[in-house]
Short mmCIF file of C-alpha atoms and ligand atoms in Angstrom, two decimals:
data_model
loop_
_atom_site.label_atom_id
_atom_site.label_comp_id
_atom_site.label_asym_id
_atom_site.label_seq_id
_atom_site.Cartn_x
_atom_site.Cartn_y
_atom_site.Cartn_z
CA UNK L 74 1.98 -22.42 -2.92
CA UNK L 75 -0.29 -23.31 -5.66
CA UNK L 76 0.25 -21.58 -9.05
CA UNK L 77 -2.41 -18.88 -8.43
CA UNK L 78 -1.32 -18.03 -4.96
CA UNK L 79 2.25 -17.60 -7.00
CA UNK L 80 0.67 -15.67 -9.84
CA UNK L 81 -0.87 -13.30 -6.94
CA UNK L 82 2.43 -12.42 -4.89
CA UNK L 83 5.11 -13.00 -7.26
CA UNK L 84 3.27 -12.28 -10.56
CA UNK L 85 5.35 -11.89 -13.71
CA UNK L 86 4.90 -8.72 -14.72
CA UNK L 87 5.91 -7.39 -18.31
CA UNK L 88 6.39 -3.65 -18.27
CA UNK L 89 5.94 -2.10 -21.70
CA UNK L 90 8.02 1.64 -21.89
CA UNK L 91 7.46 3.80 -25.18
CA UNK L 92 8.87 7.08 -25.79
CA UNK L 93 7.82 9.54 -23.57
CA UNK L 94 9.08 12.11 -20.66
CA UNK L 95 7.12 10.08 -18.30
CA UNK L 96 9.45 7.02 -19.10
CA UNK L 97 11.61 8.44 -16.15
CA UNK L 98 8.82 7.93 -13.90
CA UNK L 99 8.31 4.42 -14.85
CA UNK L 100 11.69 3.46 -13.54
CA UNK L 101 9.82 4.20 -9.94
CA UNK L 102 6.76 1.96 -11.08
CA UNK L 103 9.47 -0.98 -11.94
CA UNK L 104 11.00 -0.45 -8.82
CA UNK L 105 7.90 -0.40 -6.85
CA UNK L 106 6.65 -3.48 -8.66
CA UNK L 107 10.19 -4.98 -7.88
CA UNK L 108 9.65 -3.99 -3.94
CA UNK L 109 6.13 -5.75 -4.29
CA UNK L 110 7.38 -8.85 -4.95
CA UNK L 111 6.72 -9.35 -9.00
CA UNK L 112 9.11 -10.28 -11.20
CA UNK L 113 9.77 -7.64 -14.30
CA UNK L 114 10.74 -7.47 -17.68
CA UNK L 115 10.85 -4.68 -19.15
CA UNK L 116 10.26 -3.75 -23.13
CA UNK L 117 11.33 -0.30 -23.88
CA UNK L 118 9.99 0.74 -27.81
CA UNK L 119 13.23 2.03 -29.67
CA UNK L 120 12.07 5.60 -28.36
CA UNK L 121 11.53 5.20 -24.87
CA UNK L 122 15.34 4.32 -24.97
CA UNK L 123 15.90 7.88 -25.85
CA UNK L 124 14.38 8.92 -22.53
CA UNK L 125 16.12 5.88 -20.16
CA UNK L 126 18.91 4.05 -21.24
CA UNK L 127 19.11 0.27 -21.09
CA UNK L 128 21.35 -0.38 -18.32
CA UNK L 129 18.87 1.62 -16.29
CA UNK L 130 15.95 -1.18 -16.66
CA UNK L 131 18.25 -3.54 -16.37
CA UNK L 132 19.14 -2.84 -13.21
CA UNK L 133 16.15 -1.58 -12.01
CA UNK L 134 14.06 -4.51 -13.15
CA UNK L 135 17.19 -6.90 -12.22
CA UNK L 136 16.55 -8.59 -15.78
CA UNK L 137 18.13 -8.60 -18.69
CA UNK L 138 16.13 -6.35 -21.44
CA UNK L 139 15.87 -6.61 -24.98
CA UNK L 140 13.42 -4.18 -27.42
CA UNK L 141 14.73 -5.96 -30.40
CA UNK L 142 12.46 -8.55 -32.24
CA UNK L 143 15.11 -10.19 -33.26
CA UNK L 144 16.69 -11.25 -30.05
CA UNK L 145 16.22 -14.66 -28.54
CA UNK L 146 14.68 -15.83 -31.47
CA UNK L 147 15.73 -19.60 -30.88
CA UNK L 148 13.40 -19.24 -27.53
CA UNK L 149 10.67 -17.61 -29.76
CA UNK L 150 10.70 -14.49 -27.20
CA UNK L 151 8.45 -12.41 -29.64
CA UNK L 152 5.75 -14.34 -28.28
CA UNK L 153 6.48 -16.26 -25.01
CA UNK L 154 7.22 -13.11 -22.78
CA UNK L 155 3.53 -12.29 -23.77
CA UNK L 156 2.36 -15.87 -23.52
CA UNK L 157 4.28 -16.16 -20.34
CA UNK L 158 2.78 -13.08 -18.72
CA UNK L 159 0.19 -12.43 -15.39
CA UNK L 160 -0.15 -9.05 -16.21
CA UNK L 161 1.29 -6.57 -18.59
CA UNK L 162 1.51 -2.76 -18.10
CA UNK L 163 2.25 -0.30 -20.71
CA UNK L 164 3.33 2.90 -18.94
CA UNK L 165 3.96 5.63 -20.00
CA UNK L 166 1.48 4.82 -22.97
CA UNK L 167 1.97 7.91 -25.54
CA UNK L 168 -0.62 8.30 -28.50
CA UNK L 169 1.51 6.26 -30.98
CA UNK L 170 1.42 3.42 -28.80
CA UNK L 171 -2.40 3.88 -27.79
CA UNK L 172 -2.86 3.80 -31.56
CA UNK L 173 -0.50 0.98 -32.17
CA UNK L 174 -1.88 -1.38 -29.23
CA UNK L 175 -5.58 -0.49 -30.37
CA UNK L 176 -4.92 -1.29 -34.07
CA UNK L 177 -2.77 -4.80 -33.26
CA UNK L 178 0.12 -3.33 -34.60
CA UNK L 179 2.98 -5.99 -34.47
CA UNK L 180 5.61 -4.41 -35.32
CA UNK L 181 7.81 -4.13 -32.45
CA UNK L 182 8.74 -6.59 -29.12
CA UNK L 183 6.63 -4.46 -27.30
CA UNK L 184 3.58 -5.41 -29.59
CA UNK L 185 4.18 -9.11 -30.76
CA UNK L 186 4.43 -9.35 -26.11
CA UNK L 187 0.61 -8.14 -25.74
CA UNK L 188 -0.73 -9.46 -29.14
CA UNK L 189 0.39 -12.85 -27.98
CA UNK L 190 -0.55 -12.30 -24.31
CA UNK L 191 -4.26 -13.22 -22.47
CA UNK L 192 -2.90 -11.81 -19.45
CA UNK L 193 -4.64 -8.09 -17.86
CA UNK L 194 -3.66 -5.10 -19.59
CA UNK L 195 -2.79 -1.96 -17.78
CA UNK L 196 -2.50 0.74 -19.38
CA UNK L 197 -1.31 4.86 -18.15
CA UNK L 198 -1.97 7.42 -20.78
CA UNK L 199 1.25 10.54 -20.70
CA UNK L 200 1.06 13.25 -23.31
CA UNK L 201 0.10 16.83 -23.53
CA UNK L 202 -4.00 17.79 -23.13
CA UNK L 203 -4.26 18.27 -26.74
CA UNK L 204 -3.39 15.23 -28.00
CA UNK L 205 -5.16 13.50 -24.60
CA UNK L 206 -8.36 15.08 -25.95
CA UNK L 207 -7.84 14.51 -29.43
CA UNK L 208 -10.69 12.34 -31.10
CA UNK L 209 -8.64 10.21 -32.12
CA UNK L 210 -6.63 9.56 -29.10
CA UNK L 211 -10.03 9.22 -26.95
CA UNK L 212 -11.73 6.24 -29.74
CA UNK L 213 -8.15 4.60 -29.56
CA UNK L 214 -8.47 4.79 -25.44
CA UNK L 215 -11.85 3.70 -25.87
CA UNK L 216 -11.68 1.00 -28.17
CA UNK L 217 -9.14 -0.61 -25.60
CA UNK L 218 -11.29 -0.17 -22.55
CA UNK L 219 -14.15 -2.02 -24.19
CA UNK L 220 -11.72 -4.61 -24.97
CA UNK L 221 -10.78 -5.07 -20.85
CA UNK L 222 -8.05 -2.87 -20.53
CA UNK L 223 -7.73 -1.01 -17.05
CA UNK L 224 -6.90 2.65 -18.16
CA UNK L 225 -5.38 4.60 -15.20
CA UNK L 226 -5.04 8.12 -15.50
CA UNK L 227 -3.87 10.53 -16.77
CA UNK L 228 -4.05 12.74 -14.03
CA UNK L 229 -4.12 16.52 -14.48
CA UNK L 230 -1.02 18.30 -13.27
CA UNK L 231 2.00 20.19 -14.76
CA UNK L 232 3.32 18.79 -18.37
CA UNK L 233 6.38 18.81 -19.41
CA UNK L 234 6.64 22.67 -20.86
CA UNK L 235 4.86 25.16 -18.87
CA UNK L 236 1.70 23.78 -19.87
CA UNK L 237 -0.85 22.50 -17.21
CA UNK L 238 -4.10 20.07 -18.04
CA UNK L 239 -4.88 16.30 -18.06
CA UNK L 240 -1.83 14.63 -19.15
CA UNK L 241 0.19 13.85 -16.98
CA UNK L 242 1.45 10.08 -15.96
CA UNK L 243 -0.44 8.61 -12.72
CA UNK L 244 2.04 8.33 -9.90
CA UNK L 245 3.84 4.93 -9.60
CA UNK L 246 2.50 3.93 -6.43
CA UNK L 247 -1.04 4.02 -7.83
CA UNK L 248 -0.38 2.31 -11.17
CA UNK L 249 1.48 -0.58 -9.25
CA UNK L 250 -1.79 -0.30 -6.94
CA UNK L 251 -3.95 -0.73 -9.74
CA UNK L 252 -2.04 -3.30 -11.87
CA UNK L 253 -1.53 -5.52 -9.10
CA UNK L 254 -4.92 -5.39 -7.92
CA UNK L 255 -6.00 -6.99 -11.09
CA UNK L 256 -4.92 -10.03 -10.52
CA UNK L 257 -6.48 -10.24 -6.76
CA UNK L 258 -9.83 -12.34 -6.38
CA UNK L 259 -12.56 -9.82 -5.54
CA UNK L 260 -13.08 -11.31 -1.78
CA UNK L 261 -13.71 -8.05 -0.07
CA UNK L 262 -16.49 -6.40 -2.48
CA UNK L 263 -19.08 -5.33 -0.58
CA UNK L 264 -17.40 -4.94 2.37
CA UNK L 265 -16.56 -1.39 3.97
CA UNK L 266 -13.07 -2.11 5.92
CA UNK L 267 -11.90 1.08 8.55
CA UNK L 268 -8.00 1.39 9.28
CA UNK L 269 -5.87 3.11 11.73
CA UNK L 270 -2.86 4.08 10.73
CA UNK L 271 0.78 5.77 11.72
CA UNK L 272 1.75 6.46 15.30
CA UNK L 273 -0.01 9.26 17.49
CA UNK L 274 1.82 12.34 18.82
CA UNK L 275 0.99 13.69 21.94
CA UNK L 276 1.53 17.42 22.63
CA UNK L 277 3.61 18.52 25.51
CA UNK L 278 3.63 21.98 24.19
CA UNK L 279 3.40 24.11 20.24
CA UNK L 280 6.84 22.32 19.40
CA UNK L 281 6.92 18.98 21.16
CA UNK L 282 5.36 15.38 21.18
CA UNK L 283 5.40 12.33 22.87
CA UNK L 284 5.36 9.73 19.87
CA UNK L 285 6.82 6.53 18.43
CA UNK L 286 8.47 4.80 15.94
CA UNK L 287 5.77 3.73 13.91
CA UNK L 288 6.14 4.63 9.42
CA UNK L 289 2.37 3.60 8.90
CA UNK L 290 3.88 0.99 6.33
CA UNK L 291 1.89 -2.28 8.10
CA UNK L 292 -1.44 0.37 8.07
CA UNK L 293 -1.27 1.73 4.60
CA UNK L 294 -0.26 -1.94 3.25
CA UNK L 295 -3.27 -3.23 4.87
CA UNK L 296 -5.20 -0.95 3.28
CA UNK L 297 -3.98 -1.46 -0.17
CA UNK L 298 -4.68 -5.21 0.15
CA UNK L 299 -8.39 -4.18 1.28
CA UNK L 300 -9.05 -2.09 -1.88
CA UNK L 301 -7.07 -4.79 -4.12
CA UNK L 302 -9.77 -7.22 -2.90
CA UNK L 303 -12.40 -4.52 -3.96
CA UNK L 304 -12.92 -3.17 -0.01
CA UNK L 305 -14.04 0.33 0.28
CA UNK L 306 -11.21 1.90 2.55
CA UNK L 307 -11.18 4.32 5.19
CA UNK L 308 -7.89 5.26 6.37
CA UNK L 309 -8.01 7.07 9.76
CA UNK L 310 -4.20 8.74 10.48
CA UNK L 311 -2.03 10.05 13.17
CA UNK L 312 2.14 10.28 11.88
CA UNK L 313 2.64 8.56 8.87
CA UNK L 314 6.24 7.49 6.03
CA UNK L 315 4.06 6.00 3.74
CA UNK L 316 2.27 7.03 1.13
CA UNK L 317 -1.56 6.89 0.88
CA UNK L 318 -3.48 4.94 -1.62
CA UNK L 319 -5.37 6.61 -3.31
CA UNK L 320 -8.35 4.63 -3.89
CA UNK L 321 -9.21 5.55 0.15
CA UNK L 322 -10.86 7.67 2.22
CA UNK L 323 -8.86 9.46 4.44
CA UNK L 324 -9.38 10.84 7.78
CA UNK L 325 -6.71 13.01 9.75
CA UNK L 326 -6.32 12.22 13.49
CA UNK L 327 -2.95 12.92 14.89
CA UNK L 328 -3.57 12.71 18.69
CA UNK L 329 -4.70 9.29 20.41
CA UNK L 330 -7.88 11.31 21.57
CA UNK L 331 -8.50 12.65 18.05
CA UNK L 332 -8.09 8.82 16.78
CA UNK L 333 -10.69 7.72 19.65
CA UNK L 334 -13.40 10.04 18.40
CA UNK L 335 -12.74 9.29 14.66
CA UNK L 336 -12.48 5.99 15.14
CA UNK L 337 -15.65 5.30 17.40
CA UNK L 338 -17.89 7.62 15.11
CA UNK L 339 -16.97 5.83 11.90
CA UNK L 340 -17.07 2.26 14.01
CA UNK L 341 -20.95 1.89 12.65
CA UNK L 342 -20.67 1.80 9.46
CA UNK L 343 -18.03 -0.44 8.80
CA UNK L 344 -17.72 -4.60 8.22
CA UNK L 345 -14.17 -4.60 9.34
CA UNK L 346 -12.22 -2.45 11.71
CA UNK L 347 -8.45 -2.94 12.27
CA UNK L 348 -6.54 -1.06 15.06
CA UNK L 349 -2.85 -1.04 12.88
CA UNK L 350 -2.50 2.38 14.71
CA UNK L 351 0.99 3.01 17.23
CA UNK L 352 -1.31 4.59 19.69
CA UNK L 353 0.41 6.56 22.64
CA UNK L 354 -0.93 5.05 26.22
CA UNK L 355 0.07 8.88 27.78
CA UNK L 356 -0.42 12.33 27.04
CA UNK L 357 0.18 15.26 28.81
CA UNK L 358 -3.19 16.34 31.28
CA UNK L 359 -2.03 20.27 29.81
CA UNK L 360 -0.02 20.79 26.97
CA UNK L 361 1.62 24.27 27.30
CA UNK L 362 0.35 26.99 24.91
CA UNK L 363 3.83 28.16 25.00
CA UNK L 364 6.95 26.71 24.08
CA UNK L 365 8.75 25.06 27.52
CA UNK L 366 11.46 26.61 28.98
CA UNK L 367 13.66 24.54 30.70
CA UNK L 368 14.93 27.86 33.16
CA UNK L 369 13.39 27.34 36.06
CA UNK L 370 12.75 23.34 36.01
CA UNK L 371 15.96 22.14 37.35
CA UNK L 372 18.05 19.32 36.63
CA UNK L 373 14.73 16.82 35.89
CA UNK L 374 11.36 17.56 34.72
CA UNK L 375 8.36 14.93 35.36
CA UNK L 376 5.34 16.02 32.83
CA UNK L 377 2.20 15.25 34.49
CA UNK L 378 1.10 12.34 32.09
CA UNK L 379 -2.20 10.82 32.27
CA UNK L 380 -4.05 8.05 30.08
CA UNK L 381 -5.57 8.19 26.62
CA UNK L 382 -8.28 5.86 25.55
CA UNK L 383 -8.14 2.47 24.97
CA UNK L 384 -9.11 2.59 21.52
CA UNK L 385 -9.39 -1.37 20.58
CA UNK L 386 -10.75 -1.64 23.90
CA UNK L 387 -13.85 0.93 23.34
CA UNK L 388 -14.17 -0.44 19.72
CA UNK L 389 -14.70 -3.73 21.43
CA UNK L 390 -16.78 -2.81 23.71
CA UNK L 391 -19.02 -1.50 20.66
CA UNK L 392 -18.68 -3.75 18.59
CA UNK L 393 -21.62 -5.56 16.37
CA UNK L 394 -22.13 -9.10 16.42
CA UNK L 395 -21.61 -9.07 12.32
CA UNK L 396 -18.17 -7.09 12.33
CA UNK L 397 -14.79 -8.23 12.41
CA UNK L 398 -12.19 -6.40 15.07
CA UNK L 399 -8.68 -6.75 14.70
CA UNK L 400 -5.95 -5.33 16.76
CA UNK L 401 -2.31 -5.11 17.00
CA UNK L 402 -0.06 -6.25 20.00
CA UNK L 403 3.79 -5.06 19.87
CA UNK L 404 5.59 -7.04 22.23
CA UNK L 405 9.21 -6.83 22.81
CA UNK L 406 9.59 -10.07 25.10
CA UNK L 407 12.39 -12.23 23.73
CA UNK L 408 9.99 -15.55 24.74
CA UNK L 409 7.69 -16.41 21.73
CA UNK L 410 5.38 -18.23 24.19
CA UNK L 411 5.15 -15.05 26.42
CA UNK L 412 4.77 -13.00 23.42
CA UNK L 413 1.87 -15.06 22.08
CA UNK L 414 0.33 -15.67 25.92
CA UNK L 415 0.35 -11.48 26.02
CA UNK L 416 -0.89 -11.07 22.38
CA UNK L 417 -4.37 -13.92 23.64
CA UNK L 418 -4.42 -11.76 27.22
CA UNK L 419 -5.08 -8.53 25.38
CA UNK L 420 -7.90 -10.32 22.20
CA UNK L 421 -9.73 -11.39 25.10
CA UNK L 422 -9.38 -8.23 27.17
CA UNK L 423 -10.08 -5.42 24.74
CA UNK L 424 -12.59 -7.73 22.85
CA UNK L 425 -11.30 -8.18 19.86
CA UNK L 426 -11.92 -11.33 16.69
CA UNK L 427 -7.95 -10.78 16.41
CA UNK L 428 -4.54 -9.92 17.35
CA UNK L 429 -1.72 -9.89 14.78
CA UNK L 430 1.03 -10.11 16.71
CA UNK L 431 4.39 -8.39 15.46
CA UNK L 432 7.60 -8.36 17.38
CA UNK L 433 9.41 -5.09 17.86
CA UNK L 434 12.84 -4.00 18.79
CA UNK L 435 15.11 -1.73 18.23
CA UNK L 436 16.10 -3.03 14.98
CA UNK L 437 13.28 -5.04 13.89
CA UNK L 438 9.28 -4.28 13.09
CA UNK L 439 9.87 -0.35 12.60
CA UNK L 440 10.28 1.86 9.21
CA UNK L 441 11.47 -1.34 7.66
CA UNK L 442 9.60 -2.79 4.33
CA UNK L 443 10.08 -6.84 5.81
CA UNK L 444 7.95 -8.16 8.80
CA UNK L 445 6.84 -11.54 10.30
CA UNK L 446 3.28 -11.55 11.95
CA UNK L 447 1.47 -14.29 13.80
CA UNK L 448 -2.31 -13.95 13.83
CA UNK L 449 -4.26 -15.05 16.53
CA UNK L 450 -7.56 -15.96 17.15
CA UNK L 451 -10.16 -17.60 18.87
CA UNK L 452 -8.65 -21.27 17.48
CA UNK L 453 -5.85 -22.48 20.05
CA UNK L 454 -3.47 -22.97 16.58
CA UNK L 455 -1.92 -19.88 15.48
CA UNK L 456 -0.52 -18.87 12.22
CA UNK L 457 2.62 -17.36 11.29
CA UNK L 458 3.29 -15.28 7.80
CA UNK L 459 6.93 -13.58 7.37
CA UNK L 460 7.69 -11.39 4.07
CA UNK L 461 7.31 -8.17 2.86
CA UNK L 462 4.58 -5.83 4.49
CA UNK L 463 2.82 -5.98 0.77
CA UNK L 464 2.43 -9.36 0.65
CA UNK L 465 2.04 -10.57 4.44
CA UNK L 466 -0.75 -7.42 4.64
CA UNK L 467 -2.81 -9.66 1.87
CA UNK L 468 -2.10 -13.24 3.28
CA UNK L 469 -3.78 -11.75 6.59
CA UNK L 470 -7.06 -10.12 5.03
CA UNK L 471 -7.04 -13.53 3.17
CA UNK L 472 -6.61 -15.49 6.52
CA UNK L 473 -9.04 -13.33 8.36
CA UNK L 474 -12.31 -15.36 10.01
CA UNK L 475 -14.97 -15.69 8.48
CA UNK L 476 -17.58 -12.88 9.55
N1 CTP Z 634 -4.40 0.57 21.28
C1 CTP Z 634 -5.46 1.43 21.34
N2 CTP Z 634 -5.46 2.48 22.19
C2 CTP Z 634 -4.40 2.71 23.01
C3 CTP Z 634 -3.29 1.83 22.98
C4 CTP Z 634 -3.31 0.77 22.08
O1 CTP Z 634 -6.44 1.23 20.60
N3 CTP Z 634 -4.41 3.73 23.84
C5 CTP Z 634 -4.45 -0.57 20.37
C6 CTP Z 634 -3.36 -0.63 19.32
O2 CTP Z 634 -3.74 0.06 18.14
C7 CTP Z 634 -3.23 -2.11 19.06
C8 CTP Z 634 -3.60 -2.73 20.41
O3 CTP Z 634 -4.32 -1.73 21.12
O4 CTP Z 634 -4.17 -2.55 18.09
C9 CTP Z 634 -2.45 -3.19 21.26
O5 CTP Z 634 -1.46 -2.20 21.35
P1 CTP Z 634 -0.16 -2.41 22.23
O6 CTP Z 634 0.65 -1.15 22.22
O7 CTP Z 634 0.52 -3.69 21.86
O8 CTP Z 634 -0.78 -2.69 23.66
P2 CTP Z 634 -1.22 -1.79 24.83
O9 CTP Z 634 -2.67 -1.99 25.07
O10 CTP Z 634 -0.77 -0.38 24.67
O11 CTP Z 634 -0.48 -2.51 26.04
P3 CTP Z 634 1.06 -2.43 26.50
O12 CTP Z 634 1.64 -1.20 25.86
O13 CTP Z 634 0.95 -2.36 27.96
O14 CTP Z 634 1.68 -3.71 26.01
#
């Protein structure tokens, strides 16, 4: 792996705390960025260790921590976690810090890290509205945005009294989107990317479904990647675990037919189109207005099931010459050679560029945050990526063809 391929999917990340009520919700972001792959340190300023205690990061960031300037002097650590850095996210940033960071204030680990650092800065604003709107607060945030800092956030919500405005800390999940993404190469600007996502449910009556196992994790990672890369995204979902990004556009469909007509009207006007979707072969020809009642059926019941759409088929069939189609095959076969031969049979059948193959089980491919995908194409050679769904979801959109 070369160093920037490293820097990408393991970055070293330095997370910079200071002393707000949102410090509680950057133990999520450190775990997230932990659960992503990067590798954390986190600098706390003396007050954001009034909010979260040490052993907290510590073990959250599975590093050792240190706020004081005048630990690991021998190894010069005022300045080489900065120098050392891919990226460096101050969260939550109150106004002292803003002010501190935007004057080169140095008097603190915290600052000596991103005075000495060349690496991104991220950087998510918590405090009450007043002080968010205060002059001062706003040249401080500006000052720092014309100097290439990513400001994300705040978002406007309920503060920490019973107070309600812009204020309050973006959520983890989009921070760690955000932060990461900076450090992605830009190989998808320009390009409008459409993504299924979740498993469908299919109605047998008000209370009851046919569905599957799928948590939307492979989908919503997918997507992620995409707007990392600088994609537009539009997320088209049935039953979903994970959480959305934010950065996309979302469209509800929770039934395979529902999926079929959002999917093939938003087909058109998209580069890429990628079937990640657990998309339910049967549904019921009737679903009951009324809740079944199993008096009168007997011992067995036999719904009368009939088939949805072929989705990645019709999307095939549709397709432009210029667009990219990929599709998903679950197989189950123990074999990897029958796995793969079933995973070509369907790229050529439904017409699609390519298949990324996953193999399901009971215990494997389902709700879990590890996967291992082999992507096929038209080339007779296949390749293979294993990890978490984060990081193989970006080594496919990097490995995709050429379009
Ligand atoms: N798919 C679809 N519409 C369906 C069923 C599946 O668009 N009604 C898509 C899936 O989103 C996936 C691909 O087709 O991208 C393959 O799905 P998979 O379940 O592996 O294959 P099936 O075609 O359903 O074949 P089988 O279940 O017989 O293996």
């Amino acid at each position: 792996m070369s160093s920037h391929e490293e820097s990408v999917l393991s970055p070293r990340v330095v997370v910079g705390v200071s002393g707000g009520i949102a410090a509680y919700k950057a133990v999520s972001l450190v775990r997230e960025l932990v659960l992503r792959g990067a590798h954390v340190t986190v600098i706390p300023t003396a007050s954001a260790l009034k909010f979260v205690g040490m052993p907290t990061w510590e073990a959250i960031s599975r590093n050792p921590v240190t706020a004081d300037l005048f630990d690991g002097v021998a190894e010069v650590r005022h300045v080489a976690l900065g120098q050392q850095a891919d990226l460096i996210i101050l969260a939550p940033a109150t106004a002292h810090t803003l002010a501190s960071v935007a004057g080169g204030f140095a008097g603190d680990l915290l600052g000596t890290t991103i005075l000495a650092s060349s690496a991104p800065l991220v950087i998510a604003p918590a405090m009450h509205t007043e002080m968010w709107e205060n002059p001062a607060v706003r040249a401080n945030v500006e000052l720092l945005r014309g100097r290439g800092a990513l400001i994300v956030g705040p978002e406007s919500g309920a503060l920490t009294g019973d107070d309600r405005g812009p204020g309050r800390m973006s959520e983890p999940a989009d921070i760690a989107d955000v932060a990461l993404g900076a450090l992605v190469p830009k190989t998808l600007r320009g390009k409008r990317v459409l993504i299924s996502v979740g498993g469908t449910r299919e109605y047998l009556d008000p209370v009851r479904f046919i569905g599957n196992r799928s948590s939307g994790e492979m989908g919503t990672s997918l997507a992620r990647a995409a707007l990392a890369r600088g994609a537009e995204v539009t997320i088209v979902h049935a039953h979903f675990e994970a959480s959305l990004p934010s950065g996309a556009r979302a469209v509800s469909a929770p039934t395979a037919q529902e999926m079929h007509d959002v999917m093939m009207a938003e087909q058109s006007s998209h580069d890429i189109v990628i079937m990640a979707a657990a998309v339910a072969d049967w549904r019921v020809r009737e679903p009951s207005e009324d809740k079944i009642s199993k008096a009168g059926q007997g011992d067995s019941w036999s719904p009368d099931l009939v088939r949805t759409p072929d989705i990645l088929r019709e999307l095939g069939e549709h397709k432009t010459p210029s667009q990219l189609l990929v599709g998903f095959a679950a197989e189950t076969d123990a074999d990897e050679k029958v796995r793969e031969q079933s995973a070509r049979t369907k790229r050529e059948t439904k017409g699609a560029d390519v298949i990324v193959l996953n193999q399901v089980g009971r215990k494997i491919g389902f709700g879990t945050l590890d996967t291992a995908v082999t992507l096929i194409s038209a080339s007779p050679q296949s390749l293979s990526f294993e990890g978490s769904k984060t990081s193989v979801a970006g080594r496919l959109l990097d490995a995709l063809p050429e379009h």
